[in-house]
Coordinates of N, CA and C in Angstrom, one line a residue:
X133 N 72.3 100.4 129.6 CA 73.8 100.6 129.8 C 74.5 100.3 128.5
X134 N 75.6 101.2 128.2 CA 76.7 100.6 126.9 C 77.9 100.6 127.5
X135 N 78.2 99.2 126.7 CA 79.6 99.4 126.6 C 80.2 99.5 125.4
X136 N 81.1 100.7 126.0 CA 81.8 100.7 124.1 C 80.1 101.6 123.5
X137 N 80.0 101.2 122.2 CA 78.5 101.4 121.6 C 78.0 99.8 121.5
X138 N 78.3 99.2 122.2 CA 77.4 98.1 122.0 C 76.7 98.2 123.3
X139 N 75.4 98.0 123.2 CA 74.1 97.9 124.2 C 73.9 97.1 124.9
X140 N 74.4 96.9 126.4 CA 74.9 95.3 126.9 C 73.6 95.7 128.0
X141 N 71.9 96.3 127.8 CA 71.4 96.2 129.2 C 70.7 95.0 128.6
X142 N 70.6 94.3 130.3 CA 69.8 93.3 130.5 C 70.9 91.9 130.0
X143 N 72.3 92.2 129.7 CA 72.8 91.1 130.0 C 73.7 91.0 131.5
X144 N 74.1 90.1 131.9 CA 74.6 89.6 133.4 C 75.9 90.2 133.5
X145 N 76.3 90.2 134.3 CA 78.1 91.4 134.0 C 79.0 89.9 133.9
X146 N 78.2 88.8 134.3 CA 79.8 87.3 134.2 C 79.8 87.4 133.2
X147 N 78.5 87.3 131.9 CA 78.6 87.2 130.2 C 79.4 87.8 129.5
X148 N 79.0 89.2 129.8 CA 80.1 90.4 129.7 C 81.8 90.3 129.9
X149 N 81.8 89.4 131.0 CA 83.4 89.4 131.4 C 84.3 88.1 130.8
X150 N 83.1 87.2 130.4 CA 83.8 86.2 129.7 C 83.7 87.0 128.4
X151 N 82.9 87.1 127.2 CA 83.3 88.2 126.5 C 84.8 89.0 125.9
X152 N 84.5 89.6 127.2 CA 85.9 90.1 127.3 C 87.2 89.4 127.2
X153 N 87.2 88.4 128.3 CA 88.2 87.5 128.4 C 88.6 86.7 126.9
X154 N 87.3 86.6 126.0 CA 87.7 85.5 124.7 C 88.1 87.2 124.1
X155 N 87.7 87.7 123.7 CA 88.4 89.0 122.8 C 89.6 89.0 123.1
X156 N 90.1 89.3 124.8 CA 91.7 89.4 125.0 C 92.6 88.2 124.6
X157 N 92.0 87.0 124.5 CA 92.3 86.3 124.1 C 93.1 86.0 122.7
X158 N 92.0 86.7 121.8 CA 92.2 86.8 120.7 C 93.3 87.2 120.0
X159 N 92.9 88.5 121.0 CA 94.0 89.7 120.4 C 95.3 89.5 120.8
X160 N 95.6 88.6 122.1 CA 96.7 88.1 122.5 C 97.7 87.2 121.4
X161 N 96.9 86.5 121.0 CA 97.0 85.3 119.8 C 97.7 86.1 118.8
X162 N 97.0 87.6 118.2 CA 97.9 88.2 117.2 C 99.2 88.5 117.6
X163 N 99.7 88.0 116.4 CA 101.6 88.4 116.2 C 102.2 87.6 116.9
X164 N 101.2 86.3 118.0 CA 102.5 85.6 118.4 C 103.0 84.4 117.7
X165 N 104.4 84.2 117.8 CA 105.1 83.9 117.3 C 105.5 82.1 117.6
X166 N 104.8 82.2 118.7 CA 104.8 80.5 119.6 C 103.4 79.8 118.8
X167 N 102.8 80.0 118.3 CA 101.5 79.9 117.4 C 101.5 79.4 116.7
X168 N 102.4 77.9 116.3 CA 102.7 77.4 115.1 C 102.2 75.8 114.8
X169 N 103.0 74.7 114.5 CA 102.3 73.7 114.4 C 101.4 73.6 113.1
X170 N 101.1 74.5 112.3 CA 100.1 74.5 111.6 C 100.5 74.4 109.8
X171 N 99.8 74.4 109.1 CA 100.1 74.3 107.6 C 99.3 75.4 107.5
X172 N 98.9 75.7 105.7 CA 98.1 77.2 105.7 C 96.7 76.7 105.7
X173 N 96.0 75.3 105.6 CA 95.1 74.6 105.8 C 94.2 74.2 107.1
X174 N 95.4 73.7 108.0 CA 95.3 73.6 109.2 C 95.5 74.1 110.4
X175 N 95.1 73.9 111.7 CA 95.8 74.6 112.7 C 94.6 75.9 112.7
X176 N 95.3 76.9 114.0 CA 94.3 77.8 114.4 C 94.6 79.2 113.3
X177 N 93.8 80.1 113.2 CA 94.2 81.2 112.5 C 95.7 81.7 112.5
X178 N 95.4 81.9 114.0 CA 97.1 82.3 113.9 C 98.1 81.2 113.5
X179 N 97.7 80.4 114.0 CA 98.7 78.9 113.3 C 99.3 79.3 111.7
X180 N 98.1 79.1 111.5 CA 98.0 79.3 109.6 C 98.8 80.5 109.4
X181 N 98.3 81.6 109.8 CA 99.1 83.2 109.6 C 100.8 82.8 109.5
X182 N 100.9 82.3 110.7 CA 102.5 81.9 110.8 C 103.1 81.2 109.8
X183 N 102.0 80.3 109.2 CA 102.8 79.3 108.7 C 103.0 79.9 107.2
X184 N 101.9 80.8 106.4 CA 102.1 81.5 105.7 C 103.4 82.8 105.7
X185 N 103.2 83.2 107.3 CA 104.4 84.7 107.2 C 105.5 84.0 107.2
X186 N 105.8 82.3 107.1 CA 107.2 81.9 107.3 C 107.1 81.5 105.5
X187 N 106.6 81.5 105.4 CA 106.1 80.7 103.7 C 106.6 82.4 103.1
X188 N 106.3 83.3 103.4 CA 106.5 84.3 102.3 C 108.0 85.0 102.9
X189 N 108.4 85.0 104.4 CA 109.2 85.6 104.5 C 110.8 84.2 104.5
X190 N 110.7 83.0 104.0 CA 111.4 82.4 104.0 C 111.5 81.8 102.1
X191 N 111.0 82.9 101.6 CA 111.4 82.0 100.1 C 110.3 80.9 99.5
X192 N 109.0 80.4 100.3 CA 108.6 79.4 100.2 C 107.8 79.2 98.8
X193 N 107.1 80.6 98.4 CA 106.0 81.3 97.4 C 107.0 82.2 97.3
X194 N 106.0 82.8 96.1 CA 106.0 83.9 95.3 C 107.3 83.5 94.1
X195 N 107.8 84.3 93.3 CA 109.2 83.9 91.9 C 110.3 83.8 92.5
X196 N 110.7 82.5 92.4 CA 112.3 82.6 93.1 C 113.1 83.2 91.9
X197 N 113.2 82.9 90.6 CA 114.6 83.5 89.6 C 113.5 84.0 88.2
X198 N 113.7 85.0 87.6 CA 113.4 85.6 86.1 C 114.9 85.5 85.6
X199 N 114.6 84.7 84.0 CA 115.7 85.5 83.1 C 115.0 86.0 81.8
X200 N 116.0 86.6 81.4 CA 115.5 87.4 80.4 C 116.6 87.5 79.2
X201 N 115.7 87.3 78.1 CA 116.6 87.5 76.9 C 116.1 87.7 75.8
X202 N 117.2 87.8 74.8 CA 116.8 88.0 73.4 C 117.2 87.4 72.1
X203 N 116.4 87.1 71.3 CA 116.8 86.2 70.5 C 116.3 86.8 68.9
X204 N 116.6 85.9 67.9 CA 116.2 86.2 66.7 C 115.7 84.6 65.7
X205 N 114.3 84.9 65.4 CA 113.7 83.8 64.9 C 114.3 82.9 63.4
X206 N 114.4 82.7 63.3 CA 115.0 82.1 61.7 C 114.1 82.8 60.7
X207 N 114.6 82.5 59.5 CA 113.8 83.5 58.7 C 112.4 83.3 58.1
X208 N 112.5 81.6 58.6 CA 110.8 81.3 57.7 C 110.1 79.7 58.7
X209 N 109.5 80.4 59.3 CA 108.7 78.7 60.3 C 108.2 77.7 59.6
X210 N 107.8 77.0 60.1 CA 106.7 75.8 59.7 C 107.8 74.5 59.8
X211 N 108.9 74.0 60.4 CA 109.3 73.4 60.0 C 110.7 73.1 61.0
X212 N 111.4 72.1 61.8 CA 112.1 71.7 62.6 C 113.3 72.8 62.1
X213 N 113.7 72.5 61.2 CA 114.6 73.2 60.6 C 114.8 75.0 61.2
X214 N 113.7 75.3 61.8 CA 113.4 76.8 61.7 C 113.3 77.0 63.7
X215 N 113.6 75.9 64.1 CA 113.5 76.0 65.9 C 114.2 76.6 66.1
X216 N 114.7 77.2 67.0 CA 115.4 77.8 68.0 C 115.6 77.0 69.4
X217 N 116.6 77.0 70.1 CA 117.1 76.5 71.1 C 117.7 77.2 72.0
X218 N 117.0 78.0 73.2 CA 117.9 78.8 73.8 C 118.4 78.2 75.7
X219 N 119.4 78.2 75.9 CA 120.0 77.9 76.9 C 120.0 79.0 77.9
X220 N 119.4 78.1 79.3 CA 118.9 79.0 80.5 C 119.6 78.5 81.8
X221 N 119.9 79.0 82.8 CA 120.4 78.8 83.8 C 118.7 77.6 84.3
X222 N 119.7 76.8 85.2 CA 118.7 75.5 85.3 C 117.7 75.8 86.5
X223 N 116.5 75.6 85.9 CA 115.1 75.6 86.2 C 114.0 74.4 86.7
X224 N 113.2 73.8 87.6 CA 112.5 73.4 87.7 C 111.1 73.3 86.7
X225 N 111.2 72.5 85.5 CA 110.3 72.9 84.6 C 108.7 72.8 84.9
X226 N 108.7 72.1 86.3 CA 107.3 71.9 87.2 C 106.4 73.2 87.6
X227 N 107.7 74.2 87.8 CA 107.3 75.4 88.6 C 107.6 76.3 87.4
X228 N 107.8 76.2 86.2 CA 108.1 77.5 85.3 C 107.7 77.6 84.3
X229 N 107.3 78.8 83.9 CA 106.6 78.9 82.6 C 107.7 80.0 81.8
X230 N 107.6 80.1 80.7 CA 108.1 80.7 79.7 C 107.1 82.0 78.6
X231 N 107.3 83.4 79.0 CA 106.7 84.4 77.7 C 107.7 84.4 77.1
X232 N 107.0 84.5 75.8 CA 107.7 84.9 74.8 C 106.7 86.4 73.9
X233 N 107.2 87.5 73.5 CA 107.1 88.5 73.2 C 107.9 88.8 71.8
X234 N 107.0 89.2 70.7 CA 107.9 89.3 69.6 C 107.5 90.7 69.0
X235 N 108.5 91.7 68.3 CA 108.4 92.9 67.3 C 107.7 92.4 66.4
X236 N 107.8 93.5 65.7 CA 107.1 93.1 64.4 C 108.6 93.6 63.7
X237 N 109.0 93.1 62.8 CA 109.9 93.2 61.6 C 109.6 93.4 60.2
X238 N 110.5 94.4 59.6 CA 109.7 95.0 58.2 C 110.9 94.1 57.2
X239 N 109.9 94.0 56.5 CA 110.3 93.4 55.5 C 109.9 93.9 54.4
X240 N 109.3 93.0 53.0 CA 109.1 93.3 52.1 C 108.0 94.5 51.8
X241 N 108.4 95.6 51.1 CA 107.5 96.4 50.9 C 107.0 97.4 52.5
X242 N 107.9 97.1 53.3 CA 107.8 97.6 54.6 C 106.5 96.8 55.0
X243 N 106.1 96.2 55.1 CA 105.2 94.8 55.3 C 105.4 94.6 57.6
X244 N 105.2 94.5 58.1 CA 104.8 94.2 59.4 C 105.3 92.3 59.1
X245 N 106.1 91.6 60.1 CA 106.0 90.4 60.3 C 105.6 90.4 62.0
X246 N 104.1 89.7 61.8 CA 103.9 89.7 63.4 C 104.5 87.7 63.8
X247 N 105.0 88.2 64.7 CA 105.5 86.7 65.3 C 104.4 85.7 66.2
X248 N 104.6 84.8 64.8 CA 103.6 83.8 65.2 C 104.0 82.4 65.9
X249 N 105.4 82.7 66.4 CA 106.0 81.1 67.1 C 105.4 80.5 68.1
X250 N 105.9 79.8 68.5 CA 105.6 79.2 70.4 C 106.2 78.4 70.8
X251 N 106.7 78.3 71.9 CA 106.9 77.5 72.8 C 107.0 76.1 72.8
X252 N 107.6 75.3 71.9 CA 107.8 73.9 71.9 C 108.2 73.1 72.8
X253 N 108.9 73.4 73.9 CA 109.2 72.9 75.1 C 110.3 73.6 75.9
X254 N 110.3 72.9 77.2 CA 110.8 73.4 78.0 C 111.7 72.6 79.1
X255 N 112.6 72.7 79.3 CA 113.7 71.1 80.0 C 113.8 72.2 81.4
X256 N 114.9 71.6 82.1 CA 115.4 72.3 83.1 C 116.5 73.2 82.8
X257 N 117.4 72.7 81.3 CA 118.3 74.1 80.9 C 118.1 74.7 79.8
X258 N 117.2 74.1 78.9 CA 117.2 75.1 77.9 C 115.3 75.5 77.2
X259 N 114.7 75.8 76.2 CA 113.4 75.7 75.9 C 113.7 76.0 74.5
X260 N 112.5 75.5 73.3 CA 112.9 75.8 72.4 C 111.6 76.1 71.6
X261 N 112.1 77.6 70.8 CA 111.3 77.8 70.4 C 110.5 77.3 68.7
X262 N 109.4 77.2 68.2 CA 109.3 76.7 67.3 C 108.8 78.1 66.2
X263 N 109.5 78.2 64.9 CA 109.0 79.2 64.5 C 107.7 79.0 63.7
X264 N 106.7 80.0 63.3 CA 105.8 79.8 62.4 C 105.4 80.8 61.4
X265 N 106.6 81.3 61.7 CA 105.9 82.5 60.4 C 106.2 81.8 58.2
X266 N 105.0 82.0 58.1 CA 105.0 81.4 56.5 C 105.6 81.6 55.7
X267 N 105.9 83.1 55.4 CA 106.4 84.0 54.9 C 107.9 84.1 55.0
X268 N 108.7 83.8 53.3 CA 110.0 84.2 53.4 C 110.2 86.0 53.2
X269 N 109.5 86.4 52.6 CA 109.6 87.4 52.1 C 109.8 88.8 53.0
X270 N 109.8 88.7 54.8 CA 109.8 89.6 55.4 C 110.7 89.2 56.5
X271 N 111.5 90.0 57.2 CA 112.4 89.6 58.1 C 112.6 89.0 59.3
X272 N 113.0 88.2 60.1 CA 113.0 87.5 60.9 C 112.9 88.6 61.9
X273 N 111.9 88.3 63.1 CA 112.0 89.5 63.9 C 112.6 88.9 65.5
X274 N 112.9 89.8 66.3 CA 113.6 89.4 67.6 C 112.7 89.0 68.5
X275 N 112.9 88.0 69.3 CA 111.6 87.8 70.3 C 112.7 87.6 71.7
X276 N 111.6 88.7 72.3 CA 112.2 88.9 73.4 C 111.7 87.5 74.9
X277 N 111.8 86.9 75.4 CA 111.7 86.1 75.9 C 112.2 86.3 78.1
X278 N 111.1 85.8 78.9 CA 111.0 85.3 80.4 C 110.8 83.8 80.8
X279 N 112.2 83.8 81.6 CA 111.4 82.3 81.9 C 111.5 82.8 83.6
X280 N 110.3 82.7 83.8 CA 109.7 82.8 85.6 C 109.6 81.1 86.0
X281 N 110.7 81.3 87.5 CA 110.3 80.4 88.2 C 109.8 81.1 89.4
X282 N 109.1 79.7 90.0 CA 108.9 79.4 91.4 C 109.3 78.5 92.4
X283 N 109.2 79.3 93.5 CA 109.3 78.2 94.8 C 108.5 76.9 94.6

């Protein structure tokens, strides 16, 4: 005998019906909403599921704010003198990181300046960049800049 395509001869029809009963069970469990109690750790699947669908549909994860901007490096790094300091709408510096993206700018002899700065820190309102390029001889180029937070 089959049930479904599973080959249930020679088991007892109660095994079968409990079977049954833990499946409906299961499938009962999905999408409900009373299923909570739980962290994404602990608790029963569905527990967890919930505690997650309230975690993404409440803000909990994923980027709460991007800003975005643009700036222009000083003309020659290596040296405090040559930082940059840009002011951001205030951020959790625990949960945020900072890209920074730079052109290349022509300079001498039409010469390529590729931007070698970084990132010297980061507060909750502003971040500052440090420049490094060696070279006076070619133009300060624009670096385009994200600061991604998180929940």
């Amino acid at each position: 005998m089959a049930l479904g395509t599973v080959n249930v001869s020679g088991v007892m029809q109660s095994d079968i019906e409990e079977v049954k009963q833990d499946i409906q069970y299961v499938s009962d469990l999905i999408g409900e909403e009373a299923n909570t109690g739980a962290t994404v750790t602990e608790g029963t699947v569905m527990a967890k599921l919930n505690a997650l669908l309230d975690k993404f549909t409440s803000g909990g994860v994923g980027i709460k704010k991007v800003q975005r901007g643009t700036f222009q490096e000083k003309p020659a790094g290596g040296s405090t003198v040559n930082d940059v300091t840009i002011t951001i709408s205030a951020v959790n510096p625990e949960k945020t990181f900072v890209i920074l993206r730079g052109g290349a700018a022509s300079g001498y002899a039409s010469s390529p300046s590729v931007v070698m700065g970084y990132l010297k820190s980061l507060t909750a309102t502003n971040f500052t960049y440090a420049g490094a390029r060696g070279s006076v001889t070619v133009s300060p180029a624009m670096i385009n800049y994200e600061v991604v937070e998180f929940y």
